[in-house]
């Protein structure tokens, strides 16, 4: 039953090979989807290009369906999957900061690495700024510990929050994603005309 | 008219149908989860590596390093009559509410489930493992054996004697004059004064593997 202890299965070297393969595949898909181009990423926020939304949200929905179908069939132990604990207020503030950084710089941390891999200068500088920000945060987080740990809600998930069965939440999220794709396509065509 | 199904429409239909089917199929309940976990965990029951001697539990109760949780899953009348010091009375149907707590337990945490014999506690152990897989054990022989060893044969307990453990039936087979809960001497005997028992230590502290995730 997954998740598997890769080190026990393949040894240390074998597990590193698995991690490298997964990382390679992830980076390959991101780059081939155009996520290494800051213009494409930033265009998302002006509704000019909807690739980011569609690719990422499709990946989310596919992963969600695979995870919960695997759990339902006993192939995966969902309790062994890490769920980030919710710290509400730092999450909100962090999201605002990241959103501002994303639209200003045209990258998020992951896509900046994709850009660095293809030696784009803007990606390199974004990445350097990103690392600098991490170091500064690491050195100063001690001054904001009480805020950083505020709004703790535990390992909160949508089914627990909404008091609805997990399968129903999966269906609703899938419907929401598909409606969002159609809705943004309509919005884009209204603002910029039909895509040729 | 172009009747070819667009790949996007096909993909959307597949996702919609898969999620709708999942909504009907549902997620496994605790009993079903135990069936999935049984191949890995059942050997612990069969080889009795998850059953701990009363002397080992007594030692854990006196070990300040161990974060000990004792779940008493017996009916309330039995609980009221006698229970161990610091035990928590909990019905098995309430185990799901302990999920977050169990997932947050430190490395030095040990959970011990007690019942009158082993029947209820064994079933409770299976459910608890399905909830959160804590470092959990079962009191060997239940409280009937505990009281055989540490019970006080004085006027505190009317006609107290060793209970027969030959045919465990889940009942408390010691009789009490008063329902004193954890105020009986046997609720937490003095480890230095009771007869020492030989036992094979079974409790192992789990090394917590730091988990993390997230993607930028």
mmCIF file of C-alpha atoms in Angstrom:
data_model
loop_
_atom_site.group_PDB
_atom_site.id
_atom_site.type_symbol
_atom_site.label_atom_id
_atom_site.label_comp_id
_atom_site.label_asym_id
_atom_site.label_seq_id
_atom_site.Cartn_x
_atom_site.Cartn_y
_atom_site.Cartn_z
ATOM 1 C CA UNK A 1 0.000 0.000 0.000
ATOM 2 C CA UNK A 2 1.437 3.357 -1.022
ATOM 3 C CA UNK A 3 3.182 5.539 -0.081
ATOM 4 C CA UNK A 4 6.182 3.276 -0.286
ATOM 5 C CA UNK A 5 9.442 3.515 1.598
ATOM 6 C CA UNK A 6 11.637 3.996 -1.439
ATOM 7 C CA UNK A 7 14.847 3.620 0.531
ATOM 8 C CA UNK A 8 13.715 0.239 1.840
ATOM 9 C CA UNK A 9 12.600 -0.814 -1.659
ATOM 10 C CA UNK A 10 15.434 0.502 -3.810
ATOM 11 C CA UNK A 11 18.188 1.505 -1.405
ATOM 12 C CA UNK A 12 19.498 5.066 -1.012
ATOM 13 C CA UNK A 13 20.932 5.344 -4.517
ATOM 14 C CA UNK A 14 17.818 3.853 -6.063
ATOM 15 C CA UNK A 15 15.564 6.250 -4.172
ATOM 16 C CA UNK A 16 17.666 9.217 -5.347
ATOM 17 C CA UNK A 17 17.226 7.936 -8.899
ATOM 18 C CA UNK A 18 13.446 7.917 -8.398
ATOM 19 C CA UNK A 19 13.494 11.472 -7.022
ATOM 20 C CA UNK A 20 15.642 12.687 -9.919
ATOM 21 C CA UNK A 21 13.330 10.999 -12.436
ATOM 22 C CA UNK A 22 10.234 12.567 -10.906
ATOM 23 C CA UNK A 23 11.930 15.960 -10.747
ATOM 24 C CA UNK A 24 13.056 15.627 -14.355
ATOM 25 C CA UNK A 25 9.531 14.743 -15.504
ATOM 26 C CA UNK A 26 8.044 17.634 -13.525
ATOM 27 C CA UNK A 27 10.510 20.152 -14.923
ATOM 28 C CA UNK A 28 10.090 18.783 -18.453
ATOM 29 C CA UNK A 29 6.320 19.193 -18.281
ATOM 30 C CA UNK A 30 6.562 22.701 -16.836
ATOM 31 C CA UNK A 31 9.010 23.829 -19.505
ATOM 32 C CA UNK A 32 7.085 22.199 -22.353
ATOM 33 C CA UNK A 33 3.917 23.905 -21.054
ATOM 34 C CA UNK A 34 5.689 27.243 -21.381
ATOM 35 C CA UNK A 35 6.056 27.879 -17.661
ATOM 36 C CA UNK A 36 9.646 28.963 -18.118
ATOM 37 C CA UNK A 37 8.466 32.127 -19.902
ATOM 38 C CA UNK A 38 7.574 34.972 -17.559
ATOM 39 C CA UNK A 39 5.490 36.660 -20.263
ATOM 40 C CA UNK A 40 3.174 33.651 -20.454
ATOM 41 C CA UNK A 41 2.961 33.431 -16.672
ATOM 42 C CA UNK A 42 2.248 37.126 -16.185
ATOM 43 C CA UNK A 43 -0.281 37.117 -19.047
ATOM 44 C CA UNK A 44 -2.406 34.833 -16.878
ATOM 45 C CA UNK A 45 -3.222 37.714 -14.590
ATOM 46 C CA UNK A 46 -4.445 39.853 -17.509
ATOM 47 C CA UNK A 47 -6.536 36.952 -18.876
ATOM 48 C CA UNK A 48 -4.529 37.012 -22.108
ATOM 49 C CA UNK A 49 -3.224 33.477 -21.692
ATOM 50 C CA UNK A 50 -4.973 30.817 -19.651
ATOM 51 C CA UNK A 51 -2.412 28.058 -19.989
ATOM 52 C CA UNK A 52 -1.146 28.384 -16.419
ATOM 53 C CA UNK A 53 -4.614 28.097 -14.948
ATOM 54 C CA UNK A 54 -5.606 25.190 -17.157
ATOM 55 C CA UNK A 55 -2.410 23.159 -16.843
ATOM 56 C CA UNK A 56 -1.985 23.613 -13.091
ATOM 57 C CA UNK A 57 -5.622 23.136 -12.208
ATOM 58 C CA UNK A 58 -5.923 20.107 -14.488
ATOM 59 C CA UNK A 59 -2.887 18.641 -12.721
ATOM 60 C CA UNK A 60 -4.510 19.371 -9.365
ATOM 61 C CA UNK A 61 -7.795 17.736 -10.365
ATOM 62 C CA UNK A 62 -6.110 14.674 -11.904
ATOM 63 C CA UNK A 63 -3.872 14.218 -8.847
ATOM 64 C CA UNK A 64 -6.858 14.657 -6.518
ATOM 65 C CA UNK A 65 -8.918 12.046 -8.373
ATOM 66 C CA UNK A 66 -6.004 9.613 -8.496
ATOM 67 C CA UNK A 67 -5.247 10.076 -4.781
ATOM 68 C CA UNK A 68 -8.793 9.537 -3.608
ATOM 69 C CA UNK A 69 -9.559 6.689 -5.997
ATOM 70 C CA UNK A 70 -6.360 5.000 -4.837
ATOM 71 C CA UNK A 71 -7.432 5.508 -1.234
ATOM 72 C CA UNK A 72 -10.915 4.168 -1.950
ATOM 73 C CA UNK A 73 -9.456 1.011 -3.520
ATOM 74 C CA UNK A 74 -6.930 0.458 -0.743
ATOM 75 C CA UNK A 75 -3.897 1.215 -2.931
ATOM 76 C CA UNK A 76 -2.861 4.285 -0.953
ATOM 77 C CA UNK A 77 -2.929 5.095 2.758
ATOM 78 C CA UNK A 78 -4.159 8.663 2.743
ATOM 79 C CA UNK A 79 -3.128 9.166 6.374
ATOM 80 C CA UNK A 80 0.518 8.804 5.345
ATOM 81 C CA UNK A 81 0.288 11.752 2.959
ATOM 82 C CA UNK A 82 1.492 15.023 4.398
ATOM 83 C CA UNK A 83 -1.215 17.661 4.733
ATOM 84 C CA UNK A 84 0.177 21.080 5.512
ATOM 85 C CA UNK A 85 -1.244 22.401 8.784
ATOM 86 C CA UNK A 86 -3.272 25.572 8.339
ATOM 87 C CA UNK A 87 -1.940 28.768 9.891
ATOM 88 C CA UNK A 88 -4.571 31.146 8.586
ATOM 89 C CA UNK A 89 -3.184 34.685 9.020
ATOM 90 C CA UNK A 90 0.409 34.063 7.933
ATOM 91 C CA UNK A 91 -1.032 32.074 5.029
ATOM 92 C CA UNK A 92 -3.141 35.017 3.914
ATOM 93 C CA UNK A 93 -0.288 37.511 4.246
ATOM 94 C CA UNK A 94 2.173 35.136 2.592
ATOM 95 C CA UNK A 95 -0.252 34.591 -0.281
ATOM 96 C CA UNK A 96 -0.625 38.331 -0.795
ATOM 97 C CA UNK A 97 3.155 38.793 -0.825
ATOM 98 C CA UNK A 98 3.632 35.872 -3.202
ATOM 99 C CA UNK A 99 0.864 37.127 -5.489
ATOM 100 C CA UNK A 100 2.447 40.551 -5.666
ATOM 101 C CA UNK A 101 5.847 38.992 -6.330
ATOM 102 C CA UNK A 102 4.380 36.716 -8.991
ATOM 103 C CA UNK A 103 2.786 39.511 -10.997
ATOM 104 C CA UNK A 104 5.789 41.804 -10.557
ATOM 105 C CA UNK A 105 8.439 39.251 -11.397
ATOM 106 C CA UNK A 106 6.434 36.959 -13.646
ATOM 107 C CA UNK A 107 7.487 33.823 -11.790
ATOM 108 C CA UNK A 108 6.660 31.762 -8.762
ATOM 109 C CA UNK A 109 9.571 29.947 -7.038
ATOM 110 C CA UNK A 110 9.108 26.690 -8.966
ATOM 111 C CA UNK A 111 8.774 28.257 -12.394
ATOM 112 C CA UNK A 112 11.779 30.476 -11.729
ATOM 113 C CA UNK A 113 13.843 27.293 -11.447
ATOM 114 C CA UNK A 114 12.432 26.146 -14.779
ATOM 115 C CA UNK A 115 13.525 29.458 -16.265
ATOM 116 C CA UNK A 116 16.989 29.193 -14.699
ATOM 117 C CA UNK A 117 17.339 25.747 -16.246
ATOM 118 C CA UNK A 118 16.982 27.354 -19.701
ATOM 119 C CA UNK A 119 19.368 30.172 -18.700
ATOM 120 C CA UNK A 120 16.847 32.982 -18.952
ATOM 121 C CA UNK A 121 18.336 36.036 -17.243
ATOM 122 C CA UNK A 122 15.087 37.255 -15.690
ATOM 123 C CA UNK A 123 14.614 33.805 -14.164
ATOM 124 C CA UNK A 124 18.147 33.846 -12.781
ATOM 125 C CA UNK A 125 17.629 37.226 -11.119
ATOM 126 C CA UNK A 126 14.202 36.209 -9.802
ATOM 127 C CA UNK A 127 15.744 33.060 -8.356
ATOM 128 C CA UNK A 128 18.566 35.023 -6.709
ATOM 129 C CA UNK A 129 16.002 37.392 -5.216
ATOM 130 C CA UNK A 130 13.945 34.420 -4.055
ATOM 131 C CA UNK A 131 16.928 32.824 -2.288
ATOM 132 C CA UNK A 132 17.852 36.168 -0.713
ATOM 133 C CA UNK A 133 14.299 36.535 0.553
ATOM 134 C CA UNK A 134 14.447 33.033 2.061
ATOM 135 C CA UNK A 135 17.692 33.812 3.869
ATOM 136 C CA UNK A 136 16.366 37.127 5.205
ATOM 137 C CA UNK A 137 13.164 35.414 6.349
ATOM 138 C CA UNK A 138 15.137 32.666 8.061
ATOM 139 C CA UNK A 139 17.214 35.219 9.962
ATOM 140 C CA UNK A 140 14.270 37.385 11.019
ATOM 141 C CA UNK A 141 11.383 34.956 11.574
ATOM 142 C CA UNK A 142 12.273 34.801 15.262
ATOM 143 C CA UNK A 143 10.953 38.372 15.638
ATOM 144 C CA UNK A 144 7.519 37.455 14.299
ATOM 145 C CA UNK A 145 7.052 34.014 15.852
ATOM 146 C CA UNK A 146 3.719 34.809 17.449
ATOM 147 C CA UNK A 147 2.268 36.028 14.157
ATOM 148 C CA UNK A 148 3.883 33.195 12.198
ATOM 149 C CA UNK A 149 2.138 30.639 14.416
ATOM 150 C CA UNK A 150 -1.183 32.466 14.613
ATOM 151 C CA UNK A 151 -4.492 31.251 13.245
ATOM 152 C CA UNK A 152 -3.639 27.568 13.720
ATOM 153 C CA UNK A 153 -6.542 25.422 12.510
ATOM 154 C CA UNK A 154 -4.880 22.018 12.467
ATOM 155 C CA UNK A 155 -4.649 19.762 9.443
ATOM 156 C CA UNK A 156 -7.743 21.213 7.852
ATOM 157 C CA UNK A 157 -9.159 19.846 4.620
ATOM 158 C CA UNK A 158 -12.212 20.858 2.586
ATOM 159 C CA UNK A 159 -14.327 17.811 3.568
ATOM 160 C CA UNK A 160 -13.731 18.608 7.256
ATOM 161 C CA UNK A 161 -14.397 22.296 6.758
ATOM 162 C CA UNK A 162 -17.591 21.801 4.759
ATOM 163 C CA UNK A 163 -18.748 18.650 6.621
ATOM 164 C CA UNK A 164 -19.265 16.930 3.307
ATOM 165 C CA UNK A 165 -18.114 13.508 2.099
ATOM 166 C CA UNK A 166 -14.695 13.492 0.432
ATOM 167 C CA UNK A 167 -16.019 12.058 -2.834
ATOM 168 C CA UNK A 168 -18.596 14.845 -3.069
ATOM 169 C CA UNK A 169 -15.906 17.474 -2.503
ATOM 170 C CA UNK A 170 -13.792 15.899 -5.266
ATOM 171 C CA UNK A 171 -16.771 16.079 -7.634
ATOM 172 C CA UNK A 172 -17.528 19.683 -6.700
ATOM 173 C CA UNK A 173 -13.902 20.766 -7.121
ATOM 174 C CA UNK A 174 -13.802 19.075 -10.551
ATOM 175 C CA UNK A 175 -17.004 20.858 -11.586
ATOM 176 C CA UNK A 176 -15.613 24.138 -10.257
ATOM 177 C CA UNK A 177 -12.402 23.683 -12.261
ATOM 178 C CA UNK A 178 -14.222 22.917 -15.501
ATOM 179 C CA UNK A 179 -16.633 25.808 -15.015
ATOM 180 C CA UNK A 180 -13.670 28.059 -14.261
ATOM 181 C CA UNK A 181 -11.951 27.040 -17.512
ATOM 182 C CA UNK A 182 -15.098 27.728 -19.509
ATOM 183 C CA UNK A 183 -15.773 30.929 -17.615
ATOM 184 C CA UNK A 184 -12.297 32.349 -18.105
ATOM 185 C CA UNK A 185 -12.350 31.381 -21.798
ATOM 186 C CA UNK A 186 -15.568 33.344 -22.161
ATOM 187 C CA UNK A 187 -14.121 36.281 -20.214
ATOM 188 C CA UNK A 188 -10.959 36.292 -22.335
ATOM 189 C CA UNK A 189 -12.967 36.243 -25.551
ATOM 190 C CA UNK A 190 -15.093 39.125 -24.258
ATOM 191 C CA UNK A 191 -12.051 41.231 -23.386
ATOM 192 C CA UNK A 192 -9.720 40.339 -26.274
ATOM 193 C CA UNK A 193 -11.971 38.768 -28.877
ATOM 194 C CA UNK A 194 -11.881 35.162 -30.017
ATOM 195 C CA UNK A 195 -8.435 33.508 -30.105
ATOM 196 C CA UNK A 196 -7.317 32.713 -33.653
ATOM 197 C CA UNK B 1 -20.465 19.500 -39.258
ATOM 198 C CA UNK B 2 -17.413 18.500 -37.319
ATOM 199 C CA UNK B 3 -18.451 15.611 -35.083
ATOM 200 C CA UNK B 4 -14.986 14.773 -33.791
ATOM 201 C CA UNK B 5 -14.816 14.944 -30.030
ATOM 202 C CA UNK B 6 -12.294 17.580 -29.034
ATOM 203 C CA UNK B 7 -9.551 16.215 -26.759
ATOM 204 C CA UNK B 8 -10.391 18.863 -24.174
ATOM 205 C CA UNK B 9 -14.037 17.815 -24.087
ATOM 206 C CA UNK B 10 -13.031 14.151 -23.838
ATOM 207 C CA UNK B 11 -10.648 14.927 -20.975
ATOM 208 C CA UNK B 12 -13.249 17.016 -19.169
ATOM 209 C CA UNK B 13 -15.840 14.256 -19.558
ATOM 210 C CA UNK B 14 -13.431 11.642 -18.209
ATOM 211 C CA UNK B 15 -12.586 13.789 -15.183
ATOM 212 C CA UNK B 16 -16.231 14.540 -14.501
ATOM 213 C CA UNK B 17 -17.259 10.888 -14.721
ATOM 214 C CA UNK B 18 -14.324 9.769 -12.558
ATOM 215 C CA UNK B 19 -15.135 12.305 -9.848
ATOM 216 C CA UNK B 20 -18.866 11.512 -9.990
ATOM 217 C CA UNK B 21 -18.123 7.799 -9.655
ATOM 218 C CA UNK B 22 -15.895 8.558 -6.676
ATOM 219 C CA UNK B 23 -18.706 10.529 -5.033
ATOM 220 C CA UNK B 24 -20.889 7.414 -5.253
ATOM 221 C CA UNK B 25 -18.185 4.897 -4.324
ATOM 222 C CA UNK B 26 -17.021 6.889 -1.309
ATOM 223 C CA UNK B 27 -13.957 6.581 0.870
ATOM 224 C CA UNK B 28 -13.229 3.565 3.071
ATOM 225 C CA UNK B 29 -14.649 3.604 6.577
ATOM 226 C CA UNK B 30 -12.538 2.479 9.535
ATOM 227 C CA UNK B 31 -13.452 -1.187 9.184
ATOM 228 C CA UNK B 32 -12.591 -1.160 5.511
ATOM 229 C CA UNK B 33 -9.353 0.700 6.229
ATOM 230 C CA UNK B 34 -8.417 -1.992 8.710
ATOM 231 C CA UNK B 35 -8.951 -4.642 6.023
ATOM 232 C CA UNK B 36 -6.489 -2.763 3.805
ATOM 233 C CA UNK B 37 -3.973 -2.435 6.650
ATOM 234 C CA UNK B 38 -4.450 -5.958 8.013
ATOM 235 C CA UNK B 39 -1.774 -7.692 5.906
ATOM 236 C CA UNK B 40 0.830 -5.386 7.417
ATOM 237 C CA UNK B 41 -0.504 -5.086 10.962
ATOM 238 C CA UNK B 42 -2.236 -8.405 11.656
ATOM 239 C CA UNK B 43 1.074 -10.247 12.265
ATOM 240 C CA UNK B 44 1.605 -7.995 15.287
ATOM 241 C CA UNK B 45 -1.595 -9.384 16.765
ATOM 242 C CA UNK B 46 -0.908 -12.975 15.823
ATOM 243 C CA UNK B 47 2.639 -12.900 17.172
ATOM 244 C CA UNK B 48 1.392 -10.872 20.165
ATOM 245 C CA UNK B 49 4.098 -8.260 19.782
ATOM 246 C CA UNK B 50 1.540 -5.522 20.467
ATOM 247 C CA UNK B 51 0.354 -7.031 23.748
ATOM 248 C CA UNK B 52 2.242 -5.684 26.765
ATOM 249 C CA UNK B 53 2.482 -7.206 30.190
ATOM 250 C CA UNK B 54 0.819 -5.353 33.087
ATOM 251 C CA UNK B 55 4.268 -4.914 34.634
ATOM 252 C CA UNK B 56 5.434 -3.114 31.504
ATOM 253 C CA UNK B 57 2.394 -0.823 31.611
ATOM 254 C CA UNK B 58 3.091 -0.110 35.272
ATOM 255 C CA UNK B 59 6.660 0.771 34.350
ATOM 256 C CA UNK B 60 5.417 3.114 31.590
ATOM 257 C CA UNK B 61 3.051 4.784 34.064
ATOM 258 C CA UNK B 62 6.052 5.589 36.233
ATOM 259 C CA UNK B 63 8.408 6.617 33.437
ATOM 260 C CA UNK B 64 8.471 10.410 33.266
ATOM 261 C CA UNK B 65 10.073 10.378 29.813
ATOM 262 C CA UNK B 66 7.182 8.542 28.215
ATOM 263 C CA UNK B 67 4.149 10.483 27.029
ATOM 264 C CA UNK B 68 1.623 7.802 27.950
ATOM 265 C CA UNK B 69 -1.995 7.735 26.836
ATOM 266 C CA UNK B 70 -4.228 5.010 28.255
ATOM 267 C CA UNK B 71 -7.503 4.506 26.417
ATOM 268 C CA UNK B 72 -10.085 2.610 28.442
ATOM 269 C CA UNK B 73 -12.716 1.311 26.014
ATOM 270 C CA UNK B 74 -14.956 -0.488 28.507
ATOM 271 C CA UNK B 75 -18.585 0.331 29.209
ATOM 272 C CA UNK B 76 -19.168 3.170 31.617
ATOM 273 C CA UNK B 77 -20.318 1.051 34.596
ATOM 274 C CA UNK B 78 -17.016 -0.867 34.493
ATOM 275 C CA UNK B 79 -15.122 2.409 34.161
ATOM 276 C CA UNK B 80 -16.887 3.853 37.166
ATOM 277 C CA UNK B 81 -16.099 0.819 39.286
ATOM 278 C CA UNK B 82 -12.380 0.792 38.581
ATOM 279 C CA UNK B 83 -9.974 2.337 36.143
ATOM 280 C CA UNK B 84 -6.297 3.121 36.008
ATOM 281 C CA UNK B 85 -4.952 6.492 37.061
ATOM 282 C CA UNK B 86 -4.751 8.914 34.098
ATOM 283 C CA UNK B 87 -6.711 6.579 31.846
ATOM 284 C CA UNK B 88 -9.153 8.202 29.421
ATOM 285 C CA UNK B 89 -12.551 6.700 28.942
ATOM 286 C CA UNK B 90 -13.420 6.618 25.261
ATOM 287 C CA UNK B 91 -15.905 4.725 23.127
ATOM 288 C CA UNK B 92 -14.490 3.161 19.972
ATOM 289 C CA UNK B 93 -16.924 5.161 17.843
ATOM 290 C CA UNK B 94 -15.202 8.315 19.124
ATOM 291 C CA UNK B 95 -11.738 7.292 17.939
ATOM 292 C CA UNK B 96 -12.094 9.325 14.757
ATOM 293 C CA UNK B 97 -12.240 12.492 16.870
ATOM 294 C CA UNK B 98 -8.750 11.661 18.212
ATOM 295 C CA UNK B 99 -7.175 11.707 14.763
ATOM 296 C CA UNK B 100 -5.566 15.144 14.921
ATOM 297 C CA UNK B 101 -4.330 14.536 18.456
ATOM 298 C CA UNK B 102 -2.800 11.181 17.559
ATOM 299 C CA UNK B 103 -1.118 12.571 14.466
ATOM 300 C CA UNK B 104 0.495 15.297 16.580
ATOM 301 C CA UNK B 105 1.900 12.992 19.258
ATOM 302 C CA UNK B 106 5.618 13.345 19.986
ATOM 303 C CA UNK B 107 8.212 10.626 19.405
ATOM 304 C CA UNK B 108 8.091 9.514 23.030
ATOM 305 C CA UNK B 109 4.337 8.875 22.967
ATOM 306 C CA UNK B 110 2.914 5.451 23.708
ATOM 307 C CA UNK B 111 -0.783 4.582 23.548
ATOM 308 C CA UNK B 112 -2.099 1.620 25.549
ATOM 309 C CA UNK B 113 -5.641 0.337 25.138
ATOM 310 C CA UNK B 114 -7.248 -1.474 28.053
ATOM 311 C CA UNK B 115 -10.434 -3.423 28.464
ATOM 312 C CA UNK B 116 -11.558 -6.115 30.880
ATOM 313 C CA UNK B 117 -9.955 -8.914 28.879
ATOM 314 C CA UNK B 118 -8.375 -8.465 25.452
ATOM 315 C CA UNK B 119 -11.369 -8.788 23.169
ATOM 316 C CA UNK B 120 -12.642 -5.194 23.225
ATOM 317 C CA UNK B 121 -9.156 -3.714 23.385
ATOM 318 C CA UNK B 122 -7.995 -5.768 20.388
ATOM 319 C CA UNK B 123 -10.931 -4.598 18.275
ATOM 320 C CA UNK B 124 -10.299 -1.046 19.496
ATOM 321 C CA UNK B 125 -6.614 -1.347 18.567
ATOM 322 C CA UNK B 126 -7.560 -2.276 14.999
ATOM 323 C CA UNK B 127 -9.832 0.756 14.735
ATOM 324 C CA UNK B 128 -7.220 3.039 16.261
ATOM 325 C CA UNK B 129 -4.621 1.885 13.749
ATOM 326 C CA UNK B 130 -7.118 2.598 10.984
ATOM 327 C CA UNK B 131 -7.611 6.117 12.380
ATOM 328 C CA UNK B 132 -4.019 7.256 12.756
ATOM 329 C CA UNK B 133 -1.526 4.394 13.269
ATOM 330 C CA UNK B 134 -0.102 5.614 16.560
ATOM 331 C CA UNK B 135 2.472 3.683 18.578
ATOM 332 C CA UNK B 136 -0.292 1.674 20.245
ATOM 333 C CA UNK B 137 -0.332 -1.471 22.356
ATOM 334 C CA UNK B 138 -2.893 -3.624 24.151
ATOM 335 C CA UNK B 139 -2.808 -4.521 27.833
ATOM 336 C CA UNK B 140 -2.240 -8.255 27.967
ATOM 337 C CA UNK B 141 -4.949 -10.024 29.900
ATOM 338 C CA UNK B 142 -6.813 -6.756 30.356
ATOM 339 C CA UNK B 143 -7.739 -5.300 33.707
ATOM 340 C CA UNK B 144 -8.798 -8.728 34.935
ATOM 341 C CA UNK B 145 -5.154 -9.821 34.820
ATOM 342 C CA UNK B 146 -4.023 -6.422 36.137
ATOM 343 C CA UNK B 147 -6.210 -6.834 39.189
ATOM 344 C CA UNK B 148 -5.098 -10.437 39.632
ATOM 345 C CA UNK B 149 -1.560 -9.096 39.965
ATOM 346 C CA UNK B 150 -2.071 -5.738 41.657
ATOM 347 C CA UNK B 151 -5.537 -6.087 43.200
ATOM 348 C CA UNK B 152 -5.765 -5.398 46.894
ATOM 349 C CA UNK B 153 -7.351 -8.313 48.823
ATOM 350 C CA UNK B 154 -8.503 -6.225 51.768
ATOM 351 C CA UNK B 155 -11.816 -4.886 52.921
ATOM 352 C CA UNK B 156 -11.619 -2.329 50.101
ATOM 353 C CA UNK B 157 -12.852 -4.942 47.727
ATOM 354 C CA UNK B 158 -15.480 -7.391 48.867
ATOM 355 C CA UNK B 159 -14.335 -10.996 48.646
ATOM 356 C CA UNK B 160 -11.552 -10.035 46.306
ATOM 357 C CA UNK B 161 -9.635 -12.884 44.845
ATOM 358 C CA UNK B 162 -7.928 -13.823 41.643
ATOM 359 C CA UNK B 163 -10.353 -13.908 38.736
ATOM 360 C CA UNK B 164 -10.374 -16.915 36.477
ATOM 361 C CA UNK B 165 -8.778 -15.974 33.164
ATOM 362 C CA UNK B 166 -9.484 -19.304 31.528
ATOM 363 C CA UNK B 167 -12.490 -18.227 29.467
ATOM 364 C CA UNK B 168 -12.267 -14.516 28.766
ATOM 365 C CA UNK B 169 -15.707 -13.138 28.042
ATOM 366 C CA UNK B 170 -15.068 -9.400 28.180
ATOM 367 C CA UNK B 171 -16.644 -8.997 31.612
ATOM 368 C CA UNK B 172 -14.988 -7.477 34.651
ATOM 369 C CA UNK B 173 -14.639 -10.559 36.824
ATOM 370 C CA UNK B 174 -13.463 -8.763 39.944
ATOM 371 C CA UNK B 175 -16.146 -7.505 42.294
ATOM 372 C CA UNK B 176 -15.998 -4.164 44.001
ATOM 373 C CA UNK B 177 -17.909 -2.985 47.009
ATOM 374 C CA UNK B 178 -17.684 0.621 45.916
ATOM 375 C CA UNK B 179 -17.276 2.265 42.518
ATOM 376 C CA UNK B 180 -14.141 4.248 43.272
ATOM 377 C CA UNK B 181 -12.799 4.715 39.761
ATOM 378 C CA UNK B 182 -9.083 5.451 40.033
ATOM 379 C CA UNK B 183 -9.091 5.778 43.798
ATOM 380 C CA UNK B 184 -8.437 2.089 44.288
ATOM 381 C CA UNK B 185 -4.895 1.287 45.335
ATOM 382 C CA UNK B 186 -4.572 -0.960 42.301
ATOM 383 C CA UNK B 187 -5.272 2.004 39.994
ATOM 384 C CA UNK B 188 -1.598 2.933 40.253
ATOM 385 C CA UNK B 189 0.353 0.529 42.415
ATOM 386 C CA UNK B 190 3.737 1.559 43.769
ATOM 387 C CA UNK B 191 6.198 -0.077 41.393
ATOM 388 C CA UNK B 192 8.748 -0.434 44.187
ATOM 389 C CA UNK B 193 6.415 -2.245 46.547
ATOM 390 C CA UNK B 194 4.646 -4.732 44.298
ATOM 391 C CA UNK B 195 6.122 -8.123 43.479
ATOM 392 C CA UNK B 196 8.455 -7.836 40.499
ATOM 393 C CA UNK B 197 7.402 -9.666 37.380
ATOM 394 C CA UNK B 198 9.536 -10.950 34.571
ATOM 395 C CA UNK B 199 8.336 -9.755 31.213
ATOM 396 C CA UNK B 200 9.577 -9.223 27.689
ATOM 397 C CA UNK B 201 9.535 -5.492 26.924
ATOM 398 C CA UNK B 202 7.502 -4.905 23.814
ATOM 399 C CA UNK B 203 7.176 -1.135 23.640
ATOM 400 C CA UNK B 204 9.435 0.514 21.106
ATOM 401 C CA UNK B 205 9.519 4.237 20.616
ATOM 402 C CA UNK B 206 8.951 5.199 16.994
ATOM 403 C CA UNK B 207 11.339 7.487 15.198
ATOM 404 C CA UNK B 208 9.224 10.199 13.637
ATOM 405 C CA UNK B 209 10.119 10.820 10.028
ATOM 406 C CA UNK B 210 9.866 14.505 9.361
ATOM 407 C CA UNK B 211 7.260 15.018 6.714
ATOM 408 C CA UNK B 212 6.887 18.089 4.666
ATOM 409 C CA UNK B 213 5.571 19.106 1.362
ATOM 410 C CA UNK B 214 4.490 21.960 -0.765
ATOM 411 C CA UNK B 215 5.482 23.393 -4.056
ATOM 412 C CA UNK B 216 6.299 26.924 -4.941
#
